[in-house]
């Protein structure tokens, strides 16, 4: 065998040796990868199962810790969903406990709201939460109706309606509450009318206790057409009057307003200087001469009174209120 053939055989053997080692290395790498995958799956399963166990025991924070460890071995959507679920269940449990506490404290509307936030995913508590929510709502309705009736019995219909509105905020279809609200609104309207009538009567009495005009009239025109103005009145207040000013308007025989042909004004103000003491009647021997010059004037009408008392206080009577001093 020549030396060149020997070299060729050596090179072939050398290549076969390298290929053999390469195959061995690949087999080792594959084995290691397979072992690592097996080990990762095993660790994933262990931590996932521990997370599930803790989740069922309501240990949500601890469950998330194991889910996060499992996620390091195999990142998948299941882990993310279980972590999100743990947060929802944790909040659900908190709402259930909060509702139970509030129900015990008789804070029924807040208890109702808390129980309604218990999620359907919370299979341990959802049905019970719904039962307690119904219980809380019934107790809240009964409580608001009781408060409304108590307020109504005292004549406080605004508060009664307020309580019913609170009830309807939670139970908008409650027919009994709607009927009660309608009744309270009718009672409130009746009460307001009565109070308005009482205020009006009080106002009338106050005016009547200020001054009384028993007679007001004009004299026939004199030869120059001048018309005098007469008024007889009594101080009905408990204070002495310093000044009393009476404003009047004249009319002709058919009820039209007349004007002074000199002053070109219809209204005339006659002032009385006091003191005029309480209970004193004034004006029998007094008049305002030639208040107007107009020979068609037949009568006069009082349109306003201004009073200044000796103590400095004042009273003004005008508009519709004037009728209440003419009695």
Tab-separated table of C-alpha atoms in Angstrom:
chain	number	residue	atom	x	y	z
A	1	UNK	CA	0.000	0.000	0.000
A	2	UNK	CA	1.443	3.266	-1.004
A	3	UNK	CA	1.974	6.118	1.336
A	4	UNK	CA	-0.726	8.253	-0.357
A	5	UNK	CA	-3.364	5.539	0.094
A	6	UNK	CA	-2.452	5.301	3.746
A	7	UNK	CA	-3.010	9.070	4.136
A	8	UNK	CA	-6.391	8.850	2.446
A	9	UNK	CA	-7.582	6.085	4.782
A	10	UNK	CA	-6.425	8.079	7.788
A	11	UNK	CA	-8.435	11.100	6.627
A	12	UNK	CA	-11.556	8.966	6.120
A	13	UNK	CA	-11.236	7.474	9.579
A	14	UNK	CA	-10.712	10.919	11.020
A	15	UNK	CA	-13.907	12.256	9.360
A	16	UNK	CA	-15.901	9.260	10.582
A	17	UNK	CA	-14.611	9.895	14.075
A	18	UNK	CA	-15.687	13.567	13.899
A	19	UNK	CA	-19.120	12.606	12.562
A	20	UNK	CA	-19.543	10.073	15.359
A	21	UNK	CA	-18.726	12.667	17.987
A	22	UNK	CA	-21.057	15.119	16.325
A	23	UNK	CA	-23.900	12.643	16.478
A	24	UNK	CA	-23.163	11.907	20.111
A	25	UNK	CA	-23.178	15.633	20.953
A	26	UNK	CA	-26.505	16.149	19.136
A	27	UNK	CA	-28.011	13.227	20.994
A	28	UNK	CA	-26.804	14.679	24.291
A	29	UNK	CA	-28.209	18.151	23.438
A	30	UNK	CA	-31.552	16.660	22.425
A	31	UNK	CA	-31.650	14.630	25.617
A	32	UNK	CA	-30.878	17.723	27.675
A	33	UNK	CA	-33.565	19.740	25.909
A	34	UNK	CA	-36.087	16.984	26.398
A	35	UNK	CA	-35.185	16.723	30.053
A	36	UNK	CA	-35.412	20.497	30.476
A	37	UNK	CA	-38.836	20.560	28.807
A	38	UNK	CA	-39.999	17.712	31.011
A	39	UNK	CA	-38.625	19.475	34.053
A	40	UNK	CA	-40.317	22.793	33.049
A	41	UNK	CA	-43.658	21.082	32.504
A	42	UNK	CA	-43.317	19.322	35.828
A	43	UNK	CA	-42.522	22.576	37.661
A	44	UNK	CA	-45.336	24.330	35.787
A	45	UNK	CA	-47.845	21.682	36.825
A	46	UNK	CA	-46.681	21.721	40.457
A	47	UNK	CA	-46.959	25.501	40.786
A	48	UNK	CA	-50.177	25.735	38.792
A	49	UNK	CA	-51.858	23.090	40.957
A	50	UNK	CA	-50.679	24.846	44.107
A	51	UNK	CA	-52.096	28.117	42.752
A	52	UNK	CA	-55.428	26.409	42.058
A	53	UNK	CA	-55.483	24.982	45.584
A	54	UNK	CA	-54.811	28.386	47.148
A	55	UNK	CA	-57.401	30.013	44.869
A	56	UNK	CA	-60.043	27.584	46.112
A	57	UNK	CA	-59.053	28.491	49.681
A	58	UNK	CA	-59.554	32.235	48.971
A	59	UNK	CA	-55.804	32.852	49.378
A	60	UNK	CA	-55.666	35.040	46.301
A	61	UNK	CA	-52.345	36.788	46.806
A	62	UNK	CA	-50.561	33.489	47.522
A	63	UNK	CA	-52.265	31.891	44.518
A	64	UNK	CA	-50.943	34.652	42.249
A	65	UNK	CA	-47.424	34.053	43.527
A	66	UNK	CA	-47.578	30.411	42.417
A	67	UNK	CA	-49.220	31.343	39.113
A	68	UNK	CA	-46.373	33.769	38.431
A	69	UNK	CA	-43.804	31.069	39.208
A	70	UNK	CA	-45.628	28.656	36.882
A	71	UNK	CA	-45.626	31.365	34.222
A	72	UNK	CA	-41.809	31.376	34.288
A	73	UNK	CA	-41.759	27.709	33.231
A	74	UNK	CA	-44.436	28.051	30.576
A	75	UNK	CA	-45.871	31.368	29.449
A	76	UNK	CA	-49.444	30.825	28.281
A	77	UNK	CA	-52.842	32.591	28.277
A	78	UNK	CA	-54.251	30.233	30.933
A	79	UNK	CA	-51.964	31.679	33.598
A	80	UNK	CA	-52.928	35.262	32.706
A	81	UNK	CA	-56.625	34.366	32.874
A	82	UNK	CA	-56.205	32.684	36.281
A	83	UNK	CA	-54.329	35.700	37.643
A	84	UNK	CA	-57.099	38.019	36.390
A	85	UNK	CA	-59.700	35.682	37.886
A	86	UNK	CA	-57.939	35.775	41.257
A	87	UNK	CA	-58.216	39.572	41.255
A	88	UNK	CA	-61.932	39.422	40.401
A	89	UNK	CA	-62.633	36.799	43.050
A	90	UNK	CA	-60.652	38.771	45.611
A	91	UNK	CA	-62.780	41.855	44.916
A	92	UNK	CA	-65.916	39.712	44.945
A	93	UNK	CA	-65.074	38.324	48.378
A	94	UNK	CA	-64.347	41.830	49.642
A	95	UNK	CA	-67.737	43.042	48.372
A	96	UNK	CA	-69.499	40.075	49.953
A	97	UNK	CA	-67.850	40.718	53.336
A	98	UNK	CA	-68.530	44.446	53.027
A	99	UNK	CA	-72.178	43.780	52.242
A	100	UNK	CA	-72.478	41.456	55.239
A	101	UNK	CA	-70.944	44.109	57.510
A	102	UNK	CA	-73.182	46.882	56.159
A	103	UNK	CA	-76.270	44.690	56.467
A	104	UNK	CA	-75.420	44.131	60.126
A	105	UNK	CA	-75.073	47.895	60.564
A	106	UNK	CA	-78.511	48.401	58.935
A	107	UNK	CA	-76.948	50.406	56.111
A	108	UNK	CA	-79.242	48.610	53.709
A	109	UNK	CA	-78.779	50.528	50.452
A	110	UNK	CA	-74.986	50.261	50.589
A	111	UNK	CA	-75.260	46.594	51.584
A	112	UNK	CA	-77.483	46.018	48.539
A	113	UNK	CA	-74.976	47.728	46.250
A	114	UNK	CA	-72.088	45.661	47.678
A	115	UNK	CA	-73.886	42.312	47.276
A	116	UNK	CA	-74.793	43.187	43.672
A	117	UNK	CA	-71.079	43.456	42.857
A	118	UNK	CA	-70.410	39.820	43.751
A	119	UNK	CA	-69.510	38.216	40.421
A	120	UNK	CA	-71.143	35.089	38.945
A	121	UNK	CA	-67.652	33.600	38.733
A	122	UNK	CA	-67.657	33.553	42.527
A	123	UNK	CA	-69.642	30.326	42.650
A	124	UNK	CA	-69.141	29.974	46.423
A	125	UNK	CA	-70.922	33.211	47.227
A	126	UNK	CA	-72.906	34.411	44.222
A	127	UNK	CA	-76.260	32.763	45.019
A	128	UNK	CA	-76.042	33.717	48.687
A	129	UNK	CA	-75.096	37.277	47.696
A	130	UNK	CA	-78.185	37.521	45.501
A	131	UNK	CA	-80.365	36.354	48.382
A	132	UNK	CA	-78.775	38.875	50.735
A	133	UNK	CA	-79.130	41.627	48.116
A	134	UNK	CA	-82.883	40.931	47.945
A	135	UNK	CA	-83.054	40.932	51.734
A	136	UNK	CA	-81.151	44.233	51.894
A	137	UNK	CA	-83.417	45.815	49.284
A	138	UNK	CA	-86.582	44.764	51.132
A	139	UNK	CA	-85.241	46.097	54.428
A	140	UNK	CA	-84.207	49.348	52.723
A	141	UNK	CA	-87.655	49.751	51.152
A	142	UNK	CA	-89.384	49.075	54.476
A	143	UNK	CA	-87.072	51.526	56.230
A	144	UNK	CA	-87.627	54.318	53.698
A	145	UNK	CA	-91.402	53.814	53.740
A	146	UNK	CA	-91.345	53.948	57.533
A	147	UNK	CA	-89.310	57.171	57.498
A	148	UNK	CA	-91.579	58.652	54.829
A	149	UNK	CA	-94.710	57.857	56.836
A	150	UNK	CA	-93.169	59.340	59.982
A	151	UNK	CA	-92.304	62.557	58.134
A	152	UNK	CA	-95.751	62.722	56.550
A	153	UNK	CA	-97.416	62.281	59.944
A	154	UNK	CA	-95.586	65.438	61.054
A	155	UNK	CA	-96.650	67.316	57.932
A	156	UNK	CA	-93.133	67.216	56.487
A	157	UNK	CA	-94.116	66.049	53.006
A	158	UNK	CA	-90.883	67.265	51.385
A	159	UNK	CA	-88.886	64.818	53.526
A	160	UNK	CA	-91.457	62.083	52.891
A	161	UNK	CA	-91.092	62.525	49.118
A	162	UNK	CA	-87.297	62.596	49.484
A	163	UNK	CA	-87.361	59.198	51.234
A	164	UNK	CA	-89.602	57.717	48.553
A	165	UNK	CA	-87.310	59.076	45.820
A	166	UNK	CA	-84.352	57.336	47.493
A	167	UNK	CA	-86.369	54.125	47.452
A	168	UNK	CA	-87.234	54.537	43.769
A	169	UNK	CA	-83.564	55.094	42.915
A	170	UNK	CA	-82.993	51.425	43.821
A	171	UNK	CA	-86.394	50.031	42.864
A	172	UNK	CA	-87.807	52.234	40.119
A	173	UNK	CA	-90.736	49.898	39.406
A	174	UNK	CA	-92.042	49.789	42.978
A	175	UNK	CA	-95.769	50.491	42.468
A	176	UNK	CA	-96.487	51.026	46.155
A	177	UNK	CA	-93.753	53.655	46.358
A	178	UNK	CA	-95.126	55.427	43.279
A	179	UNK	CA	-98.593	55.552	44.855
A	180	UNK	CA	-97.149	56.903	48.106
A	181	UNK	CA	-95.182	59.570	46.251
A	182	UNK	CA	-98.302	60.680	44.369
A	183	UNK	CA	-100.248	60.902	47.631
A	184	UNK	CA	-97.492	62.868	49.383
A	185	UNK	CA	-97.241	65.245	46.425
A	186	UNK	CA	-101.004	65.854	46.601
A	187	UNK	CA	-100.767	66.372	50.373
A	188	UNK	CA	-97.841	68.756	49.870
A	189	UNK	CA	-99.764	70.733	47.252
A	190	UNK	CA	-102.769	70.988	49.587
A	191	UNK	CA	-100.514	72.014	52.463
A	192	UNK	CA	-98.812	74.704	50.370
A	193	UNK	CA	-102.190	76.120	49.336
A	194	UNK	CA	-103.328	76.211	52.963
A	195	UNK	CA	-100.083	77.861	54.028
A	196	UNK	CA	-100.391	80.396	51.226
A	197	UNK	CA	-103.948	81.161	52.332
A	198	UNK	CA	-102.741	81.547	55.918
A	199	UNK	CA	-99.942	83.880	54.799
A	200	UNK	CA	-102.427	85.886	52.776
A	201	UNK	CA	-104.858	86.154	55.687
A	202	UNK	CA	-102.037	87.135	58.026
A	203	UNK	CA	-100.985	89.820	55.559
A	204	UNK	CA	-104.565	91.098	55.319
A	205	UNK	CA	-104.867	91.227	59.104
A	206	UNK	CA	-101.583	93.109	59.348
A	207	UNK	CA	-102.895	95.714	56.873
A	208	UNK	CA	-106.210	95.980	58.685
A	209	UNK	CA	-104.290	96.550	61.924
A	210	UNK	CA	-102.432	99.460	60.335
A	211	UNK	CA	-105.133	101.909	59.279
A	212	UNK	CA	-108.841	101.952	58.429
A	213	UNK	CA	-110.371	104.318	55.882
A	214	UNK	CA	-114.053	104.618	56.725
A	215	UNK	CA	-114.923	107.324	54.188
A	216	UNK	CA	-113.343	108.846	51.094
A	217	UNK	CA	-115.128	111.230	48.736
A	218	UNK	CA	-114.832	114.353	46.604
A	219	UNK	CA	-116.923	117.510	46.880
A	220	UNK	CA	-118.962	118.883	43.955
A	221	UNK	CA	-116.938	121.247	41.727
A	222	UNK	CA	-117.050	124.874	42.848
A	223	UNK	CA	-117.679	127.765	40.484
A	224	UNK	CA	-114.094	127.594	39.236
A	225	UNK	CA	-114.220	123.837	38.736
A	226	UNK	CA	-112.174	123.117	41.862
A	227	UNK	CA	-112.874	119.751	43.537
A	228	UNK	CA	-112.044	119.133	47.202
A	229	UNK	CA	-110.856	115.808	48.579
A	230	UNK	CA	-112.110	114.350	51.903
A	231	UNK	CA	-110.901	111.221	53.780
A	232	UNK	CA	-111.817	109.940	57.243
A	233	UNK	CA	-109.545	107.292	58.743
A	234	UNK	CA	-108.516	105.656	62.022
A	235	UNK	CA	-105.048	104.667	63.271
A	236	UNK	CA	-105.496	100.922	63.949
A	237	UNK	CA	-101.849	100.314	64.877
A	238	UNK	CA	-100.259	100.442	68.319
A	239	UNK	CA	-97.897	103.264	67.288
A	240	UNK	CA	-98.406	107.018	66.859
A	241	UNK	CA	-98.401	108.197	63.252
A	242	UNK	CA	-96.128	111.102	62.360
A	243	UNK	CA	-97.127	111.491	58.701
A	244	UNK	CA	-99.818	109.793	56.614
A	245	UNK	CA	-99.925	110.386	52.868
A	246	UNK	CA	-102.980	109.311	50.858
A	247	UNK	CA	-102.759	108.999	47.067
A	248	UNK	CA	-106.056	109.176	45.151
A	249	UNK	CA	-107.300	109.195	41.544
A	250	UNK	CA	-110.532	110.943	40.352
A	251	UNK	CA	-113.171	109.518	37.980
A	252	UNK	CA	-116.102	110.933	36.032
A	253	UNK	CA	-119.657	109.583	36.040
A	254	UNK	CA	-118.865	106.783	33.543
A	255	UNK	CA	-115.738	105.581	35.344
A	256	UNK	CA	-112.986	107.219	33.278
A	257	UNK	CA	-109.903	108.653	34.997
A	258	UNK	CA	-109.926	112.463	35.017
A	259	UNK	CA	-107.061	114.961	35.085
A	260	UNK	CA	-106.566	118.300	36.769
A	261	UNK	CA	-106.904	120.915	34.045
A	262	UNK	CA	-104.219	123.029	35.700
A	263	UNK	CA	-101.683	120.450	36.906
A	264	UNK	CA	-102.433	118.049	34.026
A	265	UNK	CA	-102.127	115.128	36.428
A	266	UNK	CA	-104.750	112.698	37.682
A	267	UNK	CA	-103.067	111.456	40.899
A	268	UNK	CA	-103.184	113.616	44.000
A	269	UNK	CA	-101.330	113.069	47.269
A	270	UNK	CA	-102.736	114.517	50.468
A	271	UNK	CA	-100.521	114.440	53.522
A	272	UNK	CA	-101.645	114.504	57.175
A	273	UNK	CA	-99.202	115.726	59.819
A	274	UNK	CA	-99.596	114.037	63.203
A	275	UNK	CA	-99.084	112.867	65.694
A	276	UNK	CA	-102.177	110.712	65.342
A	277	UNK	CA	-102.226	108.355	68.284
A	278	UNK	CA	-103.369	104.712	68.237
A	279	UNK	CA	-107.160	104.388	68.040
A	280	UNK	CA	-107.713	108.021	66.987
A	281	UNK	CA	-110.033	108.799	64.062
A	282	UNK	CA	-108.937	111.710	61.896
A	283	UNK	CA	-110.392	113.754	59.032
A	284	UNK	CA	-113.963	114.660	60.036
A	285	UNK	CA	-113.198	118.386	59.864
A	286	UNK	CA	-110.301	118.275	57.389
A	287	UNK	CA	-110.035	118.350	53.608
A	288	UNK	CA	-107.715	119.278	50.720
A	289	UNK	CA	-109.217	122.187	48.878
A	290	UNK	CA	-109.169	122.221	45.062
A	291	UNK	CA	-107.163	119.011	44.748
A	292	UNK	CA	-108.215	119.091	41.061
A	293	UNK	CA	-109.764	121.570	38.697
A	294	UNK	CA	-112.183	119.597	36.590
A	295	UNK	CA	-115.948	119.941	36.816
A	296	UNK	CA	-116.586	116.375	35.498
A	297	UNK	CA	-115.142	114.669	38.606
A	298	UNK	CA	-117.790	112.637	40.437
A	299	UNK	CA	-115.800	110.349	42.756
A	300	UNK	CA	-112.279	109.431	43.881
A	301	UNK	CA	-110.496	106.125	44.479
A	302	UNK	CA	-107.675	105.405	46.932
A	303	UNK	CA	-104.591	103.871	45.251
A	304	UNK	CA	-101.888	104.109	47.926
A	305	UNK	CA	-100.947	105.031	51.482
A	306	UNK	CA	-97.526	105.888	52.947
A	307	UNK	CA	-97.161	106.032	56.733
A	308	UNK	CA	-94.239	107.233	58.826
A	309	UNK	CA	-94.488	106.490	62.545
A	310	UNK	CA	-93.077	108.526	65.386
A	311	UNK	CA	-90.461	105.810	66.023
A	312	UNK	CA	-89.149	106.198	62.446
A	313	UNK	CA	-90.612	102.954	61.061
A	314	UNK	CA	-92.662	103.074	57.865
A	315	UNK	CA	-95.504	101.242	56.127
A	316	UNK	CA	-96.534	101.399	52.484
A	317	UNK	CA	-99.897	100.116	51.256
A	318	UNK	CA	-100.636	100.026	47.538
A	319	UNK	CA	-102.000	97.909	44.715
A	320	UNK	CA	-104.438	95.178	45.727
A	321	UNK	CA	-103.649	95.735	49.403
A	322	UNK	CA	-105.531	99.052	49.448
A	323	UNK	CA	-108.880	97.235	49.447
A	324	UNK	CA	-108.121	95.827	52.924
A	325	UNK	CA	-108.121	99.271	54.588
A	326	UNK	CA	-111.572	100.058	53.164
A	327	UNK	CA	-113.844	98.300	55.621
